[in-house]
Amino acid sequence: MAKQDAAAYGSVKDHVTLSNGHAVHYVSHGPPTAPNTLLLLHGAPGSHRDFKHFAPLLVSDTISVIALDLPGNGLTSADTAGGWGLDNTSFVAAVAEAFALLVHKLPGRRFFIVGHSTGGHTAIQTAALAAQGVVHGVALLNSAGFRPSQSQRPYERVQGLAKKSAESPAGRKEVLKLLRPFLLKAGFPPSIPDDEMAYSIQRTATLDHRVIHDNVMLLVQRKVPFFIANAADDPIVEKAICNELIQAISPQIHLQFDTGGHNIQKSRAQEIATALQDWVSTLHPSRL
């Protein structure tokens, strides 16, 4: 596969407008005529900036990258997914519609969806909602899985916080007092806006994890290829969560690092980017 410096193409900010009139924003890298596109989905909270070290390394003559700002994060308003009524269902519906618009906007592309952390949940759900044959592969990086991770347990308490956040500004303020110190301790930057933190807990704590299992089984039945990478020392999503995904999926590629922490799209950017490029090439050699 021909390697190409992403700087030769630059990055482009753009958006797609959903049927509700609100825009989902993204940043793209790479050649506009590339036959393969990797759609990058961040965790909660996050933005396309979570992939600033990773996205340029993925670019080649045959691969372009689109990194979304998911609803309630970055430049994308939570109004894309119901505003303060945002939950996992409305969130994923907005992402799935944005993906469908991108597929229509870029005909002939082979799309691969890459999710980091809770973005792995979103990647799985978005791929399952897409028409069969549209998604050519799913890559999961330190992904959330079939049950709440150690950072979300007890899940009932987290669900209660999400409900309180959605109900009123006063409840939201109370939730944020508890949530911000936890996120700072977990390594998230202090610059994250309050609203993004609140939307993030509403996104993640309104999920029925049985949906993830069902969606994974559907994708396996469709024979969608999987790529999984994880770090054994991830303090947020423990190794056992990844092992359960691997057992259910039997991915074509599994990269496990002894170290790297949660944000392996940064700490292990080069290794993962090279492996993803090779994976895409192996799956579709006739197009590369």
Tab-separated table of C-alpha atoms in Angstrom, residues 14-20 22-26 39 66-71 80-81 90-106 126-127 129-130:
chain	number	residue	atom	x	y	z
A	14	ASP	CA	-17.431	19.964	6.910
A	15	HIS	CA	-20.829	18.750	8.077
A	16	VAL	CA	-23.950	16.886	7.068
A	17	THR	CA	-27.412	18.172	7.948
A	18	LEU	CA	-29.875	15.751	9.508
A	19	SER	CA	-33.592	15.624	8.737
A	20	ASN	CA	-34.250	17.585	11.949
A	22	HIS	CA	-29.246	20.182	12.804
A	23	ALA	CA	-25.705	19.535	11.601
A	24	VAL	CA	-23.247	16.797	12.497
A	25	HIS	CA	-19.744	18.198	12.058
A	26	TYR	CA	-16.604	16.339	11.070
A	39	LEU	CA	-15.091	6.749	10.014
A	66	ILE	CA	-13.553	11.179	8.581
A	67	ALA	CA	-13.558	11.986	12.311
A	68	LEU	CA	-16.960	12.999	13.672
A	69	ASP	CA	-17.942	15.317	16.476
A	70	LEU	CA	-20.714	13.170	17.932
A	71	PRO	CA	-23.976	14.714	19.248
A	80	THR	CA	-29.098	16.626	16.659
A	81	ALA	CA	-30.236	13.964	19.135
A	90	SER	CA	-31.621	9.147	19.958
A	91	PHE	CA	-27.835	9.528	19.965
A	92	VAL	CA	-27.240	6.439	17.834
A	93	ALA	CA	-30.123	7.336	15.515
A	94	ALA	CA	-28.456	10.690	14.809
A	95	VAL	CA	-25.075	9.070	14.163
A	96	ALA	CA	-26.629	6.433	11.912
A	97	GLU	CA	-28.399	9.123	9.891
A	98	ALA	CA	-25.166	11.107	9.588
A	99	PHE	CA	-23.391	7.983	8.388
A	100	ALA	CA	-26.093	7.298	5.802
A	101	LEU	CA	-25.728	10.871	4.533
A	102	LEU	CA	-21.961	10.428	4.212
A	103	VAL	CA	-22.435	7.179	2.302
A	104	HIS	CA	-24.764	9.017	-0.090
A	105	LYS	CA	-22.371	11.981	-0.318
A	106	LEU	CA	-19.386	9.746	-1.128
A	126	THR	CA	-24.195	2.240	13.687
A	127	ALA	CA	-22.845	-0.681	11.672
A	129	LEU	CA	-28.295	-0.165	11.623
A	130	ALA	CA	-26.660	0.289	8.216
